[in-house]
CSV table of C-alpha atoms in Angstrom, one decimal:
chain,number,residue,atom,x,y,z
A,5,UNK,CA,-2.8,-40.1,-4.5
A,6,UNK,CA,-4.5,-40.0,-1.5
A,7,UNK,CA,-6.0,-36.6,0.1
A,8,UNK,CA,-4.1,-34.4,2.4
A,9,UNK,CA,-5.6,-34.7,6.0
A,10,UNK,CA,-7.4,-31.3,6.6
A,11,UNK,CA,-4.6,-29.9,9.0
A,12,UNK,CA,-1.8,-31.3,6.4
A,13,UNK,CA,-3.6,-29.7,3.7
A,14,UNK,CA,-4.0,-26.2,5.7
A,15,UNK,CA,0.0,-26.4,6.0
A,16,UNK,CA,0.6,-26.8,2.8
A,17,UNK,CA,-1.3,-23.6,1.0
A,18,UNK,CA,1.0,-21.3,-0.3
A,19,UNK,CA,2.0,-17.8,1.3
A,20,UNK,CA,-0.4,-15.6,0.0
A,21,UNK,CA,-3.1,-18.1,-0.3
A,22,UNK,CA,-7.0,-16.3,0.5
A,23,UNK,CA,-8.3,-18.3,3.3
A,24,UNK,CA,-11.0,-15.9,4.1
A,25,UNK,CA,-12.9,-12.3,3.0
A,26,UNK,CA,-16.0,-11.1,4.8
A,27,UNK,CA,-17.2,-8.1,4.5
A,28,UNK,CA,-17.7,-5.5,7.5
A,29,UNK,CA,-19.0,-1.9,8.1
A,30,UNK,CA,-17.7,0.4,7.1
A,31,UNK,CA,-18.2,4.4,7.5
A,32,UNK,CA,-17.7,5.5,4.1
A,33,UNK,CA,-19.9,5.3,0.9
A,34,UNK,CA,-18.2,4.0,-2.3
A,35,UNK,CA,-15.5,1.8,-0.9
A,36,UNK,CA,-16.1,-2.0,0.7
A,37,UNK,CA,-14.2,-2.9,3.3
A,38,UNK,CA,-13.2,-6.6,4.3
A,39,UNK,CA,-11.2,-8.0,7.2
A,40,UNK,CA,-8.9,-10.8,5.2
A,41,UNK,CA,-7.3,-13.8,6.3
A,42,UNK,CA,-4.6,-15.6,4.7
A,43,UNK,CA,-1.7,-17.4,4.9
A,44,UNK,CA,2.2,-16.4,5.3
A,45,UNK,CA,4.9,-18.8,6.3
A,46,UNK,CA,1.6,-21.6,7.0
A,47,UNK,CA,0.2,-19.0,9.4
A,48,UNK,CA,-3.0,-17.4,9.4
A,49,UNK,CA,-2.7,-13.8,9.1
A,50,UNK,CA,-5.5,-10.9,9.1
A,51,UNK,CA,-5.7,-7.6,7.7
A,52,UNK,CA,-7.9,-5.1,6.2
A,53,UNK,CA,-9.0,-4.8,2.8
A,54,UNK,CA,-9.9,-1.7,0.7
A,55,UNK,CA,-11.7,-1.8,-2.3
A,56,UNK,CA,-13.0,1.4,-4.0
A,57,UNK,CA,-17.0,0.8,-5.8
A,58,UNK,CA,-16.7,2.8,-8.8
A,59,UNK,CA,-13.1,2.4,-10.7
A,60,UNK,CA,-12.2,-1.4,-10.6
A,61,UNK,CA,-9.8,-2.9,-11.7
A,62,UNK,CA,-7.4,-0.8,-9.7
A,63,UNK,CA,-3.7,-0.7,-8.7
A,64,UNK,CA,-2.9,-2.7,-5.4
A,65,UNK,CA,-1.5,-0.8,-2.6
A,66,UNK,CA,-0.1,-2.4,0.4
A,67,UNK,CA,-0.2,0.0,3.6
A,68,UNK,CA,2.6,-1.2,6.0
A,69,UNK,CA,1.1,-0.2,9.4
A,70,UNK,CA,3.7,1.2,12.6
A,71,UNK,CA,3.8,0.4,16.3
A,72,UNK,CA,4.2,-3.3,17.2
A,73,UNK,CA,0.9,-5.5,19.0
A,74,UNK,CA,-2.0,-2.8,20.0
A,75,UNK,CA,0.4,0.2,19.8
A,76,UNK,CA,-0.1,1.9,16.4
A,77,UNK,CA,-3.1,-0.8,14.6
A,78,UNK,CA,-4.5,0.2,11.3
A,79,UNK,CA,-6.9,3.0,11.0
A,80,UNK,CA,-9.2,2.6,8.6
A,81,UNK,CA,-10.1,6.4,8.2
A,82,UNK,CA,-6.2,6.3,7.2
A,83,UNK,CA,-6.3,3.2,4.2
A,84,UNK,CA,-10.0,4.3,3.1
A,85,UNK,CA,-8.2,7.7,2.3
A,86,UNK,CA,-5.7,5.9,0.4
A,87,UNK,CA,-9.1,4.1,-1.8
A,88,UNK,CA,-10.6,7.0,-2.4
A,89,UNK,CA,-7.6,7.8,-4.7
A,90,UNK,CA,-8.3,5.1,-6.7
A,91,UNK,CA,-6.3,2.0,-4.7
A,92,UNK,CA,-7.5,-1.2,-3.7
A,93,UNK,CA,-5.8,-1.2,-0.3
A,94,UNK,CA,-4.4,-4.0,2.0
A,95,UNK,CA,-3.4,-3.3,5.3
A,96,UNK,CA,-1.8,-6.2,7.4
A,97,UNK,CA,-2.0,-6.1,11.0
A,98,UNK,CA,0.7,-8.6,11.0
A,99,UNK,CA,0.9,-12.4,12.7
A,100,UNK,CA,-0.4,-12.2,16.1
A,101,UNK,CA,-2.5,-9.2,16.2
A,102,UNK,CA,-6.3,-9.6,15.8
A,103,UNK,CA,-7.3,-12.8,16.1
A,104,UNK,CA,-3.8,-13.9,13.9
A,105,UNK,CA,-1.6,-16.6,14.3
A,106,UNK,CA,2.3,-16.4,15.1
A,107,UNK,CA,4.1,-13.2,17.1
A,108,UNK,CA,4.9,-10.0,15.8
A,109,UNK,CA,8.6,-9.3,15.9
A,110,UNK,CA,9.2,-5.7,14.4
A,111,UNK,CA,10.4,-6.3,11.2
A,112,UNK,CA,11.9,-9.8,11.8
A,113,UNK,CA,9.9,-13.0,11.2
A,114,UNK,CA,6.3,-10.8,10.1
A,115,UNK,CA,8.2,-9.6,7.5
A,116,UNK,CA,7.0,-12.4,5.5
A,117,UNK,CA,3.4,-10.9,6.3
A,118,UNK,CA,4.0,-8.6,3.5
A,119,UNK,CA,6.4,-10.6,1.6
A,120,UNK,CA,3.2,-12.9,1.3
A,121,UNK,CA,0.5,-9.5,0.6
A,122,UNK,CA,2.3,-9.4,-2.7
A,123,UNK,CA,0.7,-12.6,-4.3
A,124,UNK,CA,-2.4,-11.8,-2.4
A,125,UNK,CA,-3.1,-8.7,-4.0
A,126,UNK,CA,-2.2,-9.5,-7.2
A,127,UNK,CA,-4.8,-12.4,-7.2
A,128,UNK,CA,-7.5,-9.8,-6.2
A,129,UNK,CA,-9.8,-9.9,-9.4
A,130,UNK,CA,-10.1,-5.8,-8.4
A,131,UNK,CA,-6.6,-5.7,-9.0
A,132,UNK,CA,-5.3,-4.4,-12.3
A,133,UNK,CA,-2.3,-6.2,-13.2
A,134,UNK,CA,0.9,-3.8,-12.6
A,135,UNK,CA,3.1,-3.4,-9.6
A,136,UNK,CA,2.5,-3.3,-6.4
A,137,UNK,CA,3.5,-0.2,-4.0
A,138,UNK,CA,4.1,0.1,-0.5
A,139,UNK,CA,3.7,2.9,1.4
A,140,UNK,CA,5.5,1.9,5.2
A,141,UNK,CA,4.8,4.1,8.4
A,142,UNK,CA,7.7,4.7,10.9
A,143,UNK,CA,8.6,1.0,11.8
A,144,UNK,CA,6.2,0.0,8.9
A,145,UNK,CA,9.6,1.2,6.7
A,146,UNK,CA,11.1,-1.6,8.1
A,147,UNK,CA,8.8,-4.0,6.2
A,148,UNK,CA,8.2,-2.0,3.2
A,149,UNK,CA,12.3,-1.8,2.6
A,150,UNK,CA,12.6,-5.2,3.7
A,151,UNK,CA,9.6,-6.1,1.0
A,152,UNK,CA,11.6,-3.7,-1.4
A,153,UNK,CA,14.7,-5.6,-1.5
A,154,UNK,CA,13.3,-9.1,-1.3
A,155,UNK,CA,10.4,-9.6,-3.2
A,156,UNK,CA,9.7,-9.4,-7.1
A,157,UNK,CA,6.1,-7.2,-8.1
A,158,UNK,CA,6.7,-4.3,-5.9
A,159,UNK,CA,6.7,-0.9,-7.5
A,160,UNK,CA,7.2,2.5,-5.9
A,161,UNK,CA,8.0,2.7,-2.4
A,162,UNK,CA,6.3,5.1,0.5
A,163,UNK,CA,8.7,5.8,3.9
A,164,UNK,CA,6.7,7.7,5.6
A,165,UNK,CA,8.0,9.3,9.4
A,166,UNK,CA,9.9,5.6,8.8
A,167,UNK,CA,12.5,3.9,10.6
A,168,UNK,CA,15.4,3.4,8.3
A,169,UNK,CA,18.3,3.2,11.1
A,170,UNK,CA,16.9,0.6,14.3
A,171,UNK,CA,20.7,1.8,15.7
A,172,UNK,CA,19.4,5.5,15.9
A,173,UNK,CA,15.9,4.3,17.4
A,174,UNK,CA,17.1,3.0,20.2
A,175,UNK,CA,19.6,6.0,21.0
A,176,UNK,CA,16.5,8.5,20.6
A,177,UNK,CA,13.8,6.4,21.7
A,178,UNK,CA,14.5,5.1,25.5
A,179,UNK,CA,11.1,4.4,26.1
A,180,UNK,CA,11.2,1.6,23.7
A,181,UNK,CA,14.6,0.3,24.7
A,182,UNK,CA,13.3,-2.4,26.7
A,183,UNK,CA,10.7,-3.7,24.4
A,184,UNK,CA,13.8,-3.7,21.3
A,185,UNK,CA,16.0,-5.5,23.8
A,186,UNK,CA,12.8,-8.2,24.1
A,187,UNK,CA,11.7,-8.3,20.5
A,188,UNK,CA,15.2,-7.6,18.6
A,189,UNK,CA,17.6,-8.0,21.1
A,190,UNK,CA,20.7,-5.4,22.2
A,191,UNK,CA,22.0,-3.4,19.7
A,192,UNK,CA,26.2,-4.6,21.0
A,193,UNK,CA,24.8,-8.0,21.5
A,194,UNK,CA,22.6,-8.4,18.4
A,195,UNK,CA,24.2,-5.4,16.1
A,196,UNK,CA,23.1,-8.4,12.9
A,197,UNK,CA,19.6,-8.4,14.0
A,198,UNK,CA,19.5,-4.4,13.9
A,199,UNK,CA,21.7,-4.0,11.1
A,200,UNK,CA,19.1,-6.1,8.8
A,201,UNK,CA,16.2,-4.2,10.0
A,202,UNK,CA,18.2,-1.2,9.0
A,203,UNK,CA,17.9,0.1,5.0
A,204,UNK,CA,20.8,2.6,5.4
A,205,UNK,CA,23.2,-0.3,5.4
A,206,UNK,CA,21.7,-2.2,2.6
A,207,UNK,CA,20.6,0.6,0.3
A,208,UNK,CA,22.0,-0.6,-2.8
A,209,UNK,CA,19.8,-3.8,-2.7
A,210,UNK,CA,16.4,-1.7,-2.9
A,211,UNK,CA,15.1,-2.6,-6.1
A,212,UNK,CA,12.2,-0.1,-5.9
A,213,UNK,CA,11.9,4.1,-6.6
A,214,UNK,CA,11.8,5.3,-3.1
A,215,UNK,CA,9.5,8.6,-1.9
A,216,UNK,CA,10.7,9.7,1.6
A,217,UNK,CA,7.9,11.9,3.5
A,218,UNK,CA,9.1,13.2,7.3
A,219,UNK,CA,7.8,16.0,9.4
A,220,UNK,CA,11.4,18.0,10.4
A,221,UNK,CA,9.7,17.8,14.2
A,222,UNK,CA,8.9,14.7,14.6
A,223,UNK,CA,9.9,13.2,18.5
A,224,UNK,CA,9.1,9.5,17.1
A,225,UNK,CA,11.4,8.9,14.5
A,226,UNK,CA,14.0,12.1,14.3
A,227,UNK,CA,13.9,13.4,10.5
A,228,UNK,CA,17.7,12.8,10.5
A,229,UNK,CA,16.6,8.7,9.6
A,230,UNK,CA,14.7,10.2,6.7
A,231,UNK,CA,18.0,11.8,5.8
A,232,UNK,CA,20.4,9.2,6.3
A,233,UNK,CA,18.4,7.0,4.0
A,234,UNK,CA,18.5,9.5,1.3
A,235,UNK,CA,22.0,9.8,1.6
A,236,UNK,CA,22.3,5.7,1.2
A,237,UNK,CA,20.2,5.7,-1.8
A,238,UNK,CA,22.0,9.3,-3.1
A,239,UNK,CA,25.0,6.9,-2.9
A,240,UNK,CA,24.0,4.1,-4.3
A,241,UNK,CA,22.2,5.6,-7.8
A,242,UNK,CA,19.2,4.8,-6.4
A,243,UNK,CA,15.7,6.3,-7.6
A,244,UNK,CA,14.1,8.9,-4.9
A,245,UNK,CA,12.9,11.6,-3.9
A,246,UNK,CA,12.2,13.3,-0.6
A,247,UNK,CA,9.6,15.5,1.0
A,248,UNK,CA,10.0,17.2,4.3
A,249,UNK,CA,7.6,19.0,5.8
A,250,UNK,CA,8.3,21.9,7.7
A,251,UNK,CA,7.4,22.2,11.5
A,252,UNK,CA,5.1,18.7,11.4
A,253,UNK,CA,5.9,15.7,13.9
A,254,UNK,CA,5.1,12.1,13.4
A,255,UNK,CA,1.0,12.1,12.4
A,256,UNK,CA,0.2,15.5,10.6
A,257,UNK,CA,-3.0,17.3,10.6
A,258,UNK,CA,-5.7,16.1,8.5
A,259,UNK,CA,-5.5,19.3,5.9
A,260,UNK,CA,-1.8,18.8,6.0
A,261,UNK,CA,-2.0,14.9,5.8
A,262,UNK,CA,-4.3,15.0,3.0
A,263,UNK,CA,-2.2,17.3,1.0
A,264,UNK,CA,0.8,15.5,1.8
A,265,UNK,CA,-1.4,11.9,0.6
A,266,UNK,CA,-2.3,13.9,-2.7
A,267,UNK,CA,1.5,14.4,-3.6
A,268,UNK,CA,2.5,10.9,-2.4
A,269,UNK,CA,0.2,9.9,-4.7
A,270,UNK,CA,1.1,11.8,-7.8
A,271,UNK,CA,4.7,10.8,-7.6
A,272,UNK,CA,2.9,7.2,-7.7
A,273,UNK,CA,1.0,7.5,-10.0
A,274,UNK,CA,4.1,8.7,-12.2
A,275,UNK,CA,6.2,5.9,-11.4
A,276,UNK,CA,3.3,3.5,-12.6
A,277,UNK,CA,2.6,5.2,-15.5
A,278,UNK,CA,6.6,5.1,-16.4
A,279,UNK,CA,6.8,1.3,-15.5
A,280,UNK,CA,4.0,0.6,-17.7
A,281,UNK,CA,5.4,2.7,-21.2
A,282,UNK,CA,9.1,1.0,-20.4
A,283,UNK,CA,6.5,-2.6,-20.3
A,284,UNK,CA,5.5,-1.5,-23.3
């Protein structure tokens, strides 16, 4: 059979596929930190990766960033956190951003950016070989849900100040009305584009336990998302649990945020450990 031609070739890896790993600086002793290329619907996509020094193998965490282009980029103080708890981390910037291929869309097309961070992870030889979970900040939820209900290997879910309702965010949010009507279109012209970005009206299809975490002042994403998703997955016998924290907006503080982190990660770490005895 003759070979591919090198562009033909480059097409043709699979989503998921490592096409790159170098290692950067990184502030913080005991973790590595790479900035990873790889491929998701035959573009090349980048993103950080988090590996902790001293407890590999180590369950894979994907860390669905918020904002859309350079509003809202990964902080790495935020996903080395998340290591330090004993995750290997991967954090997508999604297509376009960083030196990327393709467009971000907000939850439309670069939801295959963490459709295809599944397989990556799981390849990982840090990675110990159990589910994968998500943890999705504000229109991050968009991709983690998405992620939730389409894709096999993902464990426990993370919505985090998320979006669940697109509808409600451009009612509350007018300063991002005209960027939506770009990206997503208008909610009476393009209700189907909204409506699949939206987890409250698909709920029953989330195949994942679900941890909601919202500050009950937050002016980004009003905590009454974080409660209309809870009422969907109340209604649909889904597993979940919520967490809101009284008086916080859409960041918290960093003694509150690392509290809050340490429960997310308990009810994690619970849901692991009960996927792996019902493996048994």
């Amino acid at each position: 059979m003759e070979d591919l031609h090198p562009a033909a070739a480059e097409q043709a890896l699979p989503d998921g596929w490592l096409v790159d790993r170098e290692q950067v600086r990184c502030f913080a002793k005991n973790v590595a930190l790479y900035v990873v290329t790889y491929i998701s619907q035959g573009l090349k996509v980048k993103g950080y990766l988090v590996v902790p020094g001293d407890c590999v193998p180590c369950p894979p965490l994907i860390y669905c960033r918020g904002g859309i282009r350079k509003v809202g980029m990964v902080r790495i103080r935020r996903i080395v956190s998340m290591a330090r708890r004993g995750f290997v981390v991967f954090a997508p910037f999604y297509r376009g951003n960083e030196g990327g291929e393709g467009r971000e869309d907000f939850g439309g097309e670069d939801r295959f950016d963490v459709h295809s961070a599944v397989p990556l992870v799981r390849s990982l030889p840090e990675v110990a070989p159990c589910p994968v979970t998500l943890i999705g900040f504000s229109r991050g939820a968009v991709n983690a849900l998405l992620t939730a209900k389409e894709c096999d290997g993902v464990g426990p879910v993370v919505i985090w100040g998320g979006v669940s309702d697109l509808f409600q965010t451009y009612e509350e949010r007018v300063d991002l009305r005209r960027m939506l009507k770009r990206v997503v279109g208008h909610p009476r012209k393009d209700p189907e584009q909204y409506e699949r970005r939206s987890a409250v009206y698909w709920a029953d299809r989330i195949r994942s336990p679900v941890l909601i975490v919202h500050g009950t002042c937050d002016p980004q994403v009003g905590v009454g998302q974080a409660r209309k998703l809870a009422e969907a997955l109340e209604r649909a016998g889904k597993d979940y649990a919520m967490e809101l924290y009284e008086g916080l907006q859409h960041r918290f503080p960093k003694e509150e945020d690392e509290r809050a982190l340490d429960a997310v990660f308990a009810w994690v770490r619970s849901k692991l450990a009960r996927h792996a005895a019902e493996s048994v």
